[in-house]
mmCIF file of C-alpha atoms in Angstrom:
data_model
loop_
_atom_site.group_PDB
_atom_site.id
_atom_site.type_symbol
_atom_site.label_atom_id
_atom_site.label_comp_id
_atom_site.label_asym_id
_atom_site.label_seq_id
_atom_site.Cartn_x
_atom_site.Cartn_y
_atom_site.Cartn_z
ATOM 1 C CA MET A 1 -13.401 -53.928 58.382
ATOM 2 C CA ASN A 2 -12.633 -57.113 56.962
ATOM 3 C CA LYS A 3 -10.507 -57.630 53.669
ATOM 4 C CA GLN A 4 -13.742 -57.751 51.789
ATOM 5 C CA GLN A 5 -14.782 -54.449 52.742
ATOM 6 C CA GLY A 6 -11.438 -53.059 52.157
ATOM 7 C CA VAL A 7 -11.106 -54.344 48.581
ATOM 8 C CA ALA A 8 -14.739 -52.957 47.788
ATOM 9 C CA LEU A 9 -14.138 -49.556 49.270
ATOM 10 C CA LEU A 10 -10.869 -49.652 47.093
ATOM 11 C CA ILE A 11 -12.576 -50.953 44.080
ATOM 12 C CA VAL A 12 -15.420 -47.772 44.645
ATOM 13 C CA LEU A 13 -12.304 -45.078 45.091
ATOM 14 C CA MET A 14 -11.001 -46.124 41.794
ATOM 15 C CA ILE A 15 -14.437 -45.983 39.819
ATOM 16 C CA LEU A 16 -14.740 -42.480 41.293
ATOM 17 C CA ALA A 17 -11.323 -41.623 40.454
ATOM 18 C CA ILE A 18 -11.808 -42.902 36.891
ATOM 19 C CA MET A 19 -15.381 -41.130 36.619
ATOM 20 C CA ALA A 20 -13.459 -38.123 37.728
ATOM 21 C CA ALA A 21 -10.808 -37.963 35.632
ATOM 22 C CA LEU A 22 -13.479 -38.912 32.592
ATOM 23 C CA ALA A 23 -15.662 -35.950 33.580
ATOM 24 C CA THR A 24 -12.433 -33.575 33.712
ATOM 25 C CA LYS A 25 -11.436 -34.837 30.044
ATOM 26 C CA MET A 26 -15.418 -34.088 28.812
ATOM 27 C CA THR A 27 -15.176 -31.003 30.195
ATOM 28 C CA LEU A 28 -11.922 -29.938 28.688
ATOM 29 C CA GLN A 29 -13.062 -31.168 25.276
ATOM 30 C CA PHE A 30 -16.404 -29.660 25.415
ATOM 31 C CA GLN A 31 -14.482 -26.254 26.370
ATOM 32 C CA VAL A 32 -12.086 -26.630 23.561
ATOM 33 C CA SER A 33 -14.810 -27.434 21.000
ATOM 34 C CA GLN A 34 -16.816 -24.611 22.465
ATOM 35 C CA GLN A 35 -13.769 -22.092 21.909
ATOM 36 C CA ARG A 36 -13.213 -23.574 18.519
ATOM 37 C CA GLN A 37 -16.842 -23.078 17.426
ATOM 38 C CA SER A 38 -16.705 -19.596 18.507
ATOM 39 C CA TRP A 39 -13.609 -18.958 16.742
ATOM 40 C CA LEU A 40 -15.051 -20.338 13.854
ATOM 41 C CA LEU A 41 -18.454 -18.517 13.822
ATOM 42 C CA ASN A 42 -16.357 -15.169 14.774
ATOM 43 C CA GLN A 43 -14.075 -15.668 11.517
ATOM 44 C CA GLN A 44 -17.180 -16.152 9.612
ATOM 45 C CA GLN A 45 -18.732 -12.939 11.213
ATOM 46 C CA LEU A 46 -15.314 -11.102 9.761
ATOM 47 C CA ARG A 47 -15.280 -12.821 6.371
ATOM 48 C CA TRP A 48 -19.068 -11.339 5.866
ATOM 49 C CA LEU A 49 -17.961 -7.958 7.076
ATOM 50 C CA THR A 50 -15.288 -7.959 4.582
ATOM 51 C CA PHE A 51 -17.957 -8.764 2.086
ATOM 52 C CA ALA A 52 -19.569 -5.906 3.294
ATOM 53 C CA ALA A 53 -16.838 -3.306 2.583
ATOM 54 C CA GLU A 54 -17.011 -4.455 -0.774
ATOM 55 C CA GLU A 55 -20.652 -3.231 -0.994
ATOM 56 C CA ILE A 56 -19.278 0.159 0.399
ATOM 57 C CA ALA A 57 -16.050 0.755 -1.190
ATOM 58 C CA LEU A 58 -16.438 -0.306 -4.682
ATOM 59 C CA PRO A 59 -19.754 1.617 -5.878
ATOM 60 C CA ARG A 60 -17.695 4.504 -4.544
ATOM 61 C CA LEU A 61 -14.836 3.623 -6.558
ATOM 62 C CA ARG A 62 -17.248 3.252 -9.447
ATOM 63 C CA LYS A 63 -18.829 6.338 -8.783
ATOM 64 C CA GLU A 64 -15.571 8.518 -8.877
ATOM 65 C CA LEU A 65 -14.588 6.487 -12.077
ATOM 66 C CA THR A 66 -17.414 7.549 -13.716
ATOM 67 C CA GLU A 67 -17.453 10.741 -13.052
ATOM 68 C CA ASN A 68 -13.518 11.116 -13.706
ATOM 69 C CA THR A 69 -12.866 10.073 -17.447
ATOM 70 C CA TYR A 70 -9.783 11.352 -17.996
ATOM 71 C CA ASN A 71 -7.469 10.240 -15.211
ATOM 72 C CA ASN A 72 -6.908 9.057 -11.926
ATOM 73 C CA ASN A 73 -5.458 10.453 -9.040
ATOM 74 C CA LEU A 74 -4.458 9.380 -5.208
ATOM 75 C CA ASP A 75 -6.726 12.404 -3.970
ATOM 76 C CA GLN A 76 -9.545 10.821 -5.165
ATOM 77 C CA PHE A 77 -12.308 10.026 -2.458
ATOM 78 C CA ALA A 78 -12.196 6.443 -3.207
ATOM 79 C CA MET A 79 -8.514 5.979 -2.911
ATOM 80 C CA GLN A 80 -8.927 7.032 0.660
ATOM 81 C CA GLU A 81 -9.221 4.378 3.927
ATOM 82 C CA GLY A 82 -12.392 3.590 5.323
ATOM 83 C CA VAL A 83 -13.449 2.242 8.386
ATOM 84 C CA PHE A 84 -16.649 0.986 9.741
ATOM 85 C CA ASN A 85 -17.656 -0.924 13.428
ATOM 86 C CA GLY A 86 -20.114 -4.227 13.386
ATOM 87 C CA ARG A 87 -21.818 -5.172 16.421
ATOM 88 C CA ASP A 88 -20.004 -6.703 19.635
ATOM 89 C CA GLY A 89 -16.418 -5.131 18.818
ATOM 90 C CA PHE A 90 -16.458 -6.691 15.200
ATOM 91 C CA SER A 91 -14.571 -3.596 12.916
ATOM 92 C CA VAL A 92 -13.229 -3.315 9.354
ATOM 93 C CA SER A 93 -11.102 -1.327 7.593
ATOM 94 C CA TYR A 94 -10.265 -1.175 4.024
ATOM 95 C CA ILE A 95 -8.580 1.063 1.467
ATOM 96 C CA VAL A 96 -8.808 0.894 -2.463
ATOM 97 C CA ALA A 97 -5.215 1.017 -4.428
ATOM 98 C CA ASP A 98 -4.237 1.036 -7.800
ATOM 99 C CA GLY A 99 -3.803 -2.191 -9.647
ATOM 100 C CA GLN A 100 -1.548 -0.588 -12.497
ATOM 101 C CA ASN A 101 1.273 1.308 -10.364
ATOM 102 C CA CYS A 102 3.880 -1.773 -11.119
ATOM 103 C CA PHE A 103 5.141 -3.824 -13.689
ATOM 104 C CA ASN A 104 2.821 -6.564 -15.022
ATOM 105 C CA LEU A 105 5.029 -9.606 -15.594
ATOM 106 C CA ASN A 106 2.472 -10.997 -18.009
ATOM 107 C CA SER A 107 3.081 -8.146 -20.383
ATOM 108 C CA LEU A 108 6.192 -10.294 -21.469
ATOM 109 C CA ARG A 109 3.914 -13.154 -22.989
ATOM 110 C CA ASN A 110 3.976 -11.826 -26.352
ATOM 111 C CA ASN A 111 7.544 -10.537 -26.331
ATOM 112 C CA GLU A 112 9.512 -11.974 -29.148
ATOM 113 C CA PRO A 113 13.392 -12.192 -28.264
ATOM 114 C CA GLY A 114 15.518 -9.748 -29.729
ATOM 115 C CA LYS A 115 18.605 -10.575 -31.721
ATOM 116 C CA THR A 116 20.675 -7.751 -29.793
ATOM 117 C CA GLN A 117 19.820 -6.239 -26.491
ATOM 118 C CA GLU A 118 19.172 -2.941 -28.738
ATOM 119 C CA ASP A 119 16.259 -5.278 -30.393
ATOM 120 C CA GLU A 120 14.723 -6.480 -27.414
ATOM 121 C CA PRO A 121 11.051 -5.163 -26.340
ATOM 122 C CA TYR A 122 11.406 -2.082 -24.382
ATOM 123 C CA ASN A 123 9.311 -3.938 -21.861
ATOM 124 C CA THR A 124 11.821 -6.738 -21.279
ATOM 125 C CA GLN A 125 14.224 -4.127 -21.202
ATOM 126 C CA ILE A 126 12.367 -2.308 -18.049
ATOM 127 C CA LEU A 127 12.237 -5.496 -16.284
ATOM 128 C CA LYS A 128 16.069 -6.396 -16.476
ATOM 129 C CA GLN A 129 17.038 -2.826 -15.782
ATOM 130 C CA LEU A 130 14.704 -3.179 -12.383
ATOM 131 C CA LEU A 131 16.859 -6.242 -11.587
ATOM 132 C CA LEU A 132 20.144 -4.622 -12.489
ATOM 133 C CA ASN A 133 19.438 -1.799 -10.038
ATOM 134 C CA ALA A 134 18.238 -4.353 -7.352
ATOM 135 C CA GLN A 135 22.062 -5.694 -7.771
ATOM 136 C CA ALA A 136 21.311 -8.588 -9.840
ATOM 137 C CA THR A 137 23.986 -9.818 -11.986
ATOM 138 C CA SER A 138 24.071 -9.597 -15.859
ATOM 139 C CA VAL A 139 23.649 -13.258 -15.795
ATOM 140 C CA GLN A 140 20.962 -13.900 -13.197
ATOM 141 C CA THR A 141 19.126 -11.127 -15.244
ATOM 142 C CA GLU A 142 19.311 -12.412 -18.559
ATOM 143 C CA ARG A 143 18.334 -16.152 -16.620
ATOM 144 C CA PHE A 144 15.449 -14.685 -15.398
ATOM 145 C CA THR A 145 14.422 -12.906 -17.990
ATOM 146 C CA ASP A 146 14.669 -15.437 -20.529
ATOM 147 C CA THR A 147 13.096 -18.358 -18.358
ATOM 148 C CA LEU A 148 9.989 -15.945 -17.248
ATOM 149 C CA SER A 149 9.442 -15.205 -20.737
ATOM 150 C CA ASP A 150 9.433 -19.068 -21.906
ATOM 151 C CA TYR A 151 7.359 -19.643 -18.732
ATOM 152 C CA LEU A 152 4.753 -17.696 -20.258
ATOM 153 C CA ASP A 153 4.600 -17.901 -23.955
ATOM 154 C CA THR A 154 2.950 -20.567 -26.087
ATOM 155 C CA ASP A 155 5.618 -21.895 -28.079
ATOM 156 C CA ASN A 156 8.310 -24.716 -27.293
ATOM 157 C CA ASP A 157 11.094 -22.498 -28.501
ATOM 158 C CA ILE A 158 13.906 -22.173 -25.975
ATOM 159 C CA ARG A 159 15.515 -18.754 -25.559
ATOM 160 C CA ALA A 160 19.058 -18.431 -25.219
ATOM 161 C CA ALA A 161 19.210 -18.390 -21.145
ATOM 162 C CA GLY A 162 15.497 -19.712 -20.985
ATOM 163 C CA ALA A 163 13.641 -23.150 -20.200
ATOM 164 C CA GLU A 164 10.668 -25.003 -21.819
ATOM 165 C CA SER A 165 8.902 -27.969 -20.947
ATOM 166 C CA ASP A 166 11.673 -30.304 -21.418
ATOM 167 C CA TYR A 167 13.576 -29.000 -18.573
ATOM 168 C CA TYR A 168 10.422 -29.069 -16.080
ATOM 169 C CA GLU A 169 9.895 -32.622 -16.960
ATOM 170 C CA SER A 170 13.415 -33.847 -15.763
ATOM 171 C CA LEU A 171 12.821 -32.332 -12.224
ATOM 172 C CA THR A 172 11.253 -34.007 -9.423
ATOM 173 C CA PRO A 173 8.503 -34.114 -9.206
ATOM 174 C CA PRO A 174 8.064 -33.716 -13.219
ATOM 175 C CA ARG A 175 5.981 -30.767 -14.393
ATOM 176 C CA ALA A 176 5.474 -28.620 -17.365
ATOM 177 C CA ALA A 177 5.813 -24.560 -18.259
ATOM 178 C CA ALA A 178 2.530 -23.038 -17.690
ATOM 179 C CA ASN A 179 2.544 -21.908 -21.098
ATOM 180 C CA GLN A 180 -0.467 -19.063 -20.139
ATOM 181 C CA ARG A 181 -0.629 -15.888 -17.505
ATOM 182 C CA LEU A 182 0.792 -15.689 -14.197
ATOM 183 C CA PHE A 183 -2.168 -15.432 -11.361
ATOM 184 C CA SER A 184 0.195 -14.777 -8.755
ATOM 185 C CA LEU A 185 3.431 -13.639 -7.806
ATOM 186 C CA ASN A 186 4.034 -16.834 -5.521
ATOM 187 C CA GLU A 187 4.013 -18.673 -9.154
ATOM 188 C CA LEU A 188 7.748 -17.653 -9.672
ATOM 189 C CA ALA A 189 8.924 -19.849 -6.935
ATOM 190 C CA LEU A 190 8.437 -22.447 -9.887
ATOM 191 C CA LEU A 191 11.119 -20.917 -11.981
ATOM 192 C CA PRO A 192 14.688 -22.236 -11.538
ATOM 193 C CA ASP A 193 17.705 -19.990 -10.496
ATOM 194 C CA GLN A 194 16.016 -17.188 -9.335
ATOM 195 C CA PRO A 195 17.761 -14.112 -8.210
ATOM 196 C CA LEU A 196 16.279 -14.485 -4.841
ATOM 197 C CA THR A 197 17.385 -11.161 -3.014
ATOM 198 C CA PRO A 198 17.073 -8.845 -6.037
ATOM 199 C CA LEU A 199 13.495 -10.471 -6.478
ATOM 200 C CA LYS A 200 12.406 -9.765 -2.951
ATOM 201 C CA GLN A 201 13.651 -6.374 -3.599
ATOM 202 C CA ILE A 202 11.441 -5.441 -6.406
ATOM 203 C CA ARG A 203 8.487 -7.681 -5.556
ATOM 204 C CA ASN A 204 6.110 -4.700 -4.598
ATOM 205 C CA GLN A 205 7.100 -2.777 -8.087
ATOM 206 C CA LEU A 206 5.900 -5.879 -9.826
ATOM 207 C CA CYS A 207 2.190 -7.624 -10.222
ATOM 208 C CA THR A 208 0.503 -10.110 -12.331
ATOM 209 C CA LEU A 209 -2.789 -8.510 -14.072
ATOM 210 C CA PRO A 210 -5.104 -10.715 -16.186
ATOM 211 C CA GLU A 211 -3.928 -8.942 -19.451
ATOM 212 C CA GLU A 212 -1.063 -9.437 -21.385
ATOM 213 C CA PHE A 213 -0.852 -5.583 -21.728
ATOM 214 C CA GLN A 214 1.344 -2.638 -20.000
ATOM 215 C CA GLN A 215 0.214 0.182 -19.080
ATOM 216 C CA ILE A 216 1.950 1.615 -16.138
ATOM 217 C CA ASN A 217 -0.416 4.202 -14.221
ATOM 218 C CA VAL A 218 2.182 7.317 -13.629
ATOM 219 C CA ASN A 219 -0.356 9.466 -11.946
ATOM 220 C CA THR A 220 -0.441 6.887 -8.806
ATOM 221 C CA LEU A 221 3.612 5.949 -8.451
ATOM 222 C CA THR A 222 4.113 6.436 -5.014
ATOM 223 C CA LEU A 223 7.744 7.392 -3.593
ATOM 224 C CA GLU A 224 7.697 3.316 -3.117
ATOM 225 C CA GLN A 225 7.736 2.836 -6.720
ATOM 226 C CA THR A 226 10.964 5.343 -7.680
ATOM 227 C CA PRO A 227 12.872 2.295 -8.514
ATOM 228 C CA LEU A 228 10.070 1.676 -11.027
ATOM 229 C CA LEU A 229 9.613 5.054 -12.186
ATOM 230 C CA SER A 230 13.828 5.014 -12.882
ATOM 231 C CA ALA A 231 13.605 1.865 -14.483
ATOM 232 C CA LEU A 232 10.837 2.994 -17.054
ATOM 233 C CA PHE A 233 13.987 5.181 -18.706
ATOM 234 C CA LEU A 234 16.648 1.948 -18.523
ATOM 235 C CA GLY A 235 18.620 3.841 -15.672
ATOM 236 C CA GLY A 236 18.485 7.562 -17.653
ATOM 237 C CA ILE A 237 17.580 8.431 -14.238
ATOM 238 C CA ASN A 238 17.990 7.816 -10.749
ATOM 239 C CA ASP A 239 15.804 7.085 -7.844
ATOM 240 C CA ASP A 240 16.232 10.957 -6.647
ATOM 241 C CA ASP A 241 15.388 12.416 -9.849
ATOM 242 C CA ALA A 242 12.532 10.049 -9.592
ATOM 243 C CA THR A 243 11.737 11.372 -6.518
ATOM 244 C CA LYS A 244 11.738 15.109 -7.724
ATOM 245 C CA LEU A 245 9.661 13.748 -10.911
ATOM 246 C CA ILE A 246 6.704 12.301 -8.274
ATOM 247 C CA ALA A 247 7.031 15.880 -6.314
ATOM 248 C CA ALA A 248 6.582 17.795 -9.637
ATOM 249 C CA ARG A 249 3.381 16.031 -10.087
ATOM 250 C CA PRO A 250 0.160 17.876 -10.432
ATOM 251 C CA ARG A 251 -2.387 17.178 -7.185
ATOM 252 C CA ARG A 252 -4.842 16.031 -9.821
ATOM 253 C CA GLY A 253 -2.337 14.272 -11.746
ATOM 254 C CA TRP A 254 -1.204 14.700 -14.987
ATOM 255 C CA ILE A 255 -3.794 14.953 -17.950
ATOM 256 C CA SER A 256 -2.155 12.857 -20.149
ATOM 257 C CA VAL A 257 1.210 10.665 -20.645
ATOM 258 C CA ASP A 258 2.504 13.404 -23.158
ATOM 259 C CA ALA A 259 2.024 16.203 -19.772
ATOM 260 C CA PHE A 260 4.395 13.476 -17.796
ATOM 261 C CA LEU A 261 6.890 13.151 -20.790
ATOM 262 C CA LYS A 262 6.680 16.752 -21.076
ATOM 263 C CA GLU A 263 7.857 17.105 -17.212
ATOM 264 C CA VAL A 264 10.286 14.802 -17.588
ATOM 265 C CA LYS A 265 12.264 17.010 -20.559
ATOM 266 C CA LYS A 266 11.228 20.036 -18.343
ATOM 267 C CA GLN A 267 13.171 19.060 -15.829
ATOM 268 C CA LYS A 268 16.176 17.780 -18.210
ATOM 269 C CA LEU A 269 16.135 14.421 -15.881
ATOM 270 C CA THR A 270 17.372 12.278 -18.854
ATOM 271 C CA LEU A 271 18.875 13.397 -22.262
ATOM 272 C CA GLU A 272 17.352 10.722 -24.536
ATOM 273 C CA VAL A 273 13.560 10.151 -23.369
ATOM 274 C CA GLN A 274 12.508 7.165 -25.595
ATOM 275 C CA SER A 275 8.949 8.199 -25.959
ATOM 276 C CA GLY A 276 8.193 6.665 -29.198
ATOM 277 C CA GLU A 277 8.614 3.082 -27.263
ATOM 278 C CA LEU A 278 8.077 4.041 -23.471
ATOM 279 C CA LYS A 279 4.884 6.243 -24.568
ATOM 280 C CA PRO A 280 2.829 3.060 -24.913
ATOM 281 C CA LEU A 281 3.724 1.182 -21.693
ATOM 282 C CA LEU A 282 1.888 4.321 -19.867
ATOM 283 C CA THR A 283 -1.235 5.521 -18.680
ATOM 284 C CA VAL A 284 -2.687 7.928 -16.640
ATOM 285 C CA ARG A 285 -6.134 6.240 -16.088
ATOM 286 C CA SER A 286 -6.182 2.797 -15.179
ATOM 287 C CA GLN A 287 -8.781 -0.065 -14.829
ATOM 288 C CA TYR A 288 -7.500 -2.317 -12.136
ATOM 289 C CA PHE A 289 -7.529 -1.600 -8.861
ATOM 290 C CA VAL A 290 -7.373 -3.545 -5.592
ATOM 291 C CA LEU A 291 -9.501 -3.500 -2.675
ATOM 292 C CA TYR A 292 -7.578 -4.343 0.640
ATOM 293 C CA THR A 293 -10.064 -5.262 3.604
ATOM 294 C CA GLN A 294 -8.995 -6.104 7.471
ATOM 295 C CA GLY A 295 -11.331 -7.259 9.728
ATOM 296 C CA LYS A 296 -10.778 -7.238 13.764
ATOM 297 C CA PHE A 297 -12.308 -9.077 16.483
ATOM 298 C CA GLU A 298 -10.284 -8.886 19.896
ATOM 299 C CA GLU A 299 -7.187 -11.087 18.760
ATOM 300 C CA GLN A 300 -8.684 -12.215 15.735
ATOM 301 C CA GLN A 301 -8.125 -10.893 12.124
ATOM 302 C CA ASN A 302 -9.070 -11.700 8.892
ATOM 303 C CA THR A 303 -7.838 -9.989 5.956
ATOM 304 C CA MET A 304 -8.846 -10.089 2.099
ATOM 305 C CA SER A 305 -7.923 -8.682 -0.840
ATOM 306 C CA SER A 306 -10.551 -8.031 -3.785
ATOM 307 C CA TYR A 307 -8.847 -7.756 -7.424
ATOM 308 C CA VAL A 308 -11.213 -5.646 -9.564
ATOM 309 C CA GLN A 309 -11.549 -4.356 -13.224
ATOM 310 C CA PHE A 310 -13.857 -1.263 -14.242
ATOM 311 C CA ASN A 311 -14.718 -1.351 -17.808
ATOM 312 C CA PRO A 312 -14.890 2.248 -19.119
ATOM 313 C CA LYS A 313 -17.269 1.347 -22.038
ATOM 314 C CA ASP A 314 -20.165 0.281 -19.635
ATOM 315 C CA SER A 315 -19.002 2.004 -16.232
ATOM 316 C CA LYS A 316 -18.858 -1.786 -14.541
ATOM 317 C CA ILE A 317 -16.994 -3.067 -11.871
ATOM 318 C CA GLN A 318 -15.859 -6.772 -11.550
ATOM 319 C CA ILE A 319 -14.204 -8.934 -9.065
ATOM 320 C CA TYR A 320 -11.963 -11.287 -10.979
ATOM 321 C CA GLN A 321 -10.008 -12.186 -8.036
ATOM 322 C CA ARG A 322 -10.141 -12.523 -4.089
ATOM 323 C CA ARG A 323 -7.264 -13.720 -1.468
ATOM 324 C CA TYR A 324 -7.376 -14.418 2.111
ATOM 325 C CA ARG A 325 -5.674 -14.773 4.881
ATOM 326 C CA VAL A 326 -6.523 -15.546 8.365
ATOM 327 C CA ILE A 327 -4.200 -13.659 11.224
ATOM 328 C CA GLU A 328 -4.052 -15.197 14.644
#
């Protein structure tokens, strides 16, 4: 074999090696693309199944609320968990939860600041008590409630420990106070000097309803909400007393707010039930609910939260917000 033949053979071998490398790379890219396409198709399937859960759960909720016009309770069928299976191993689980067993932060929007602590709106005092019970300092509590109230309200008047648009414009990047309702608890991250640890502790006691009223459903409070129940009485009852009060609740719930307050007095949990200020902030019948849905397929998961409002006047249910999350 002469040198020319040897060089030609070497070139051929190099070309074959390059072609083999390119073929391997193309195969790997094709496999990755195929896997990605499969993943996307599975996620789309899971998403449609979560929508199907709405079609199953919400009519049941509407039926339950239409038939019971007096109150809500945790034993209602529509409040229970449901599961159904799709084809090829897809499954969806869902549960309907009350949306008014929490403190609505948007209810602070129209609260006027009081000249003294006793003059403050009762609603503001409840939030402060929640924070204090979570070991926030009085300075942190005043700062947070004033800042949040300024962030929500429509004016530019600064509360004693608050902040308006002038403050936010000085930040980097500059911004302005929202002067509107919160859409999510995550928006609290925009506020300065938050009491992070206490807020994290009471996060499951808070919510952001698309209304500026405060009506907490005492019939759907669970043991998880004992800090909120305690704060409703501005610390007049502790968590243990709140637990006993929840345990004393009838299986089908209290028929009215008066019945709830009567039970509080009966158990002598507090000497000063400020029913005049507290009663308007309570209810035994909710209009807002959350449908939590989780779709599963092998290692893939897709969760959706559907926030709904029930209108008792025409018995219609409307979805006003959806939130998605993909879990891998």
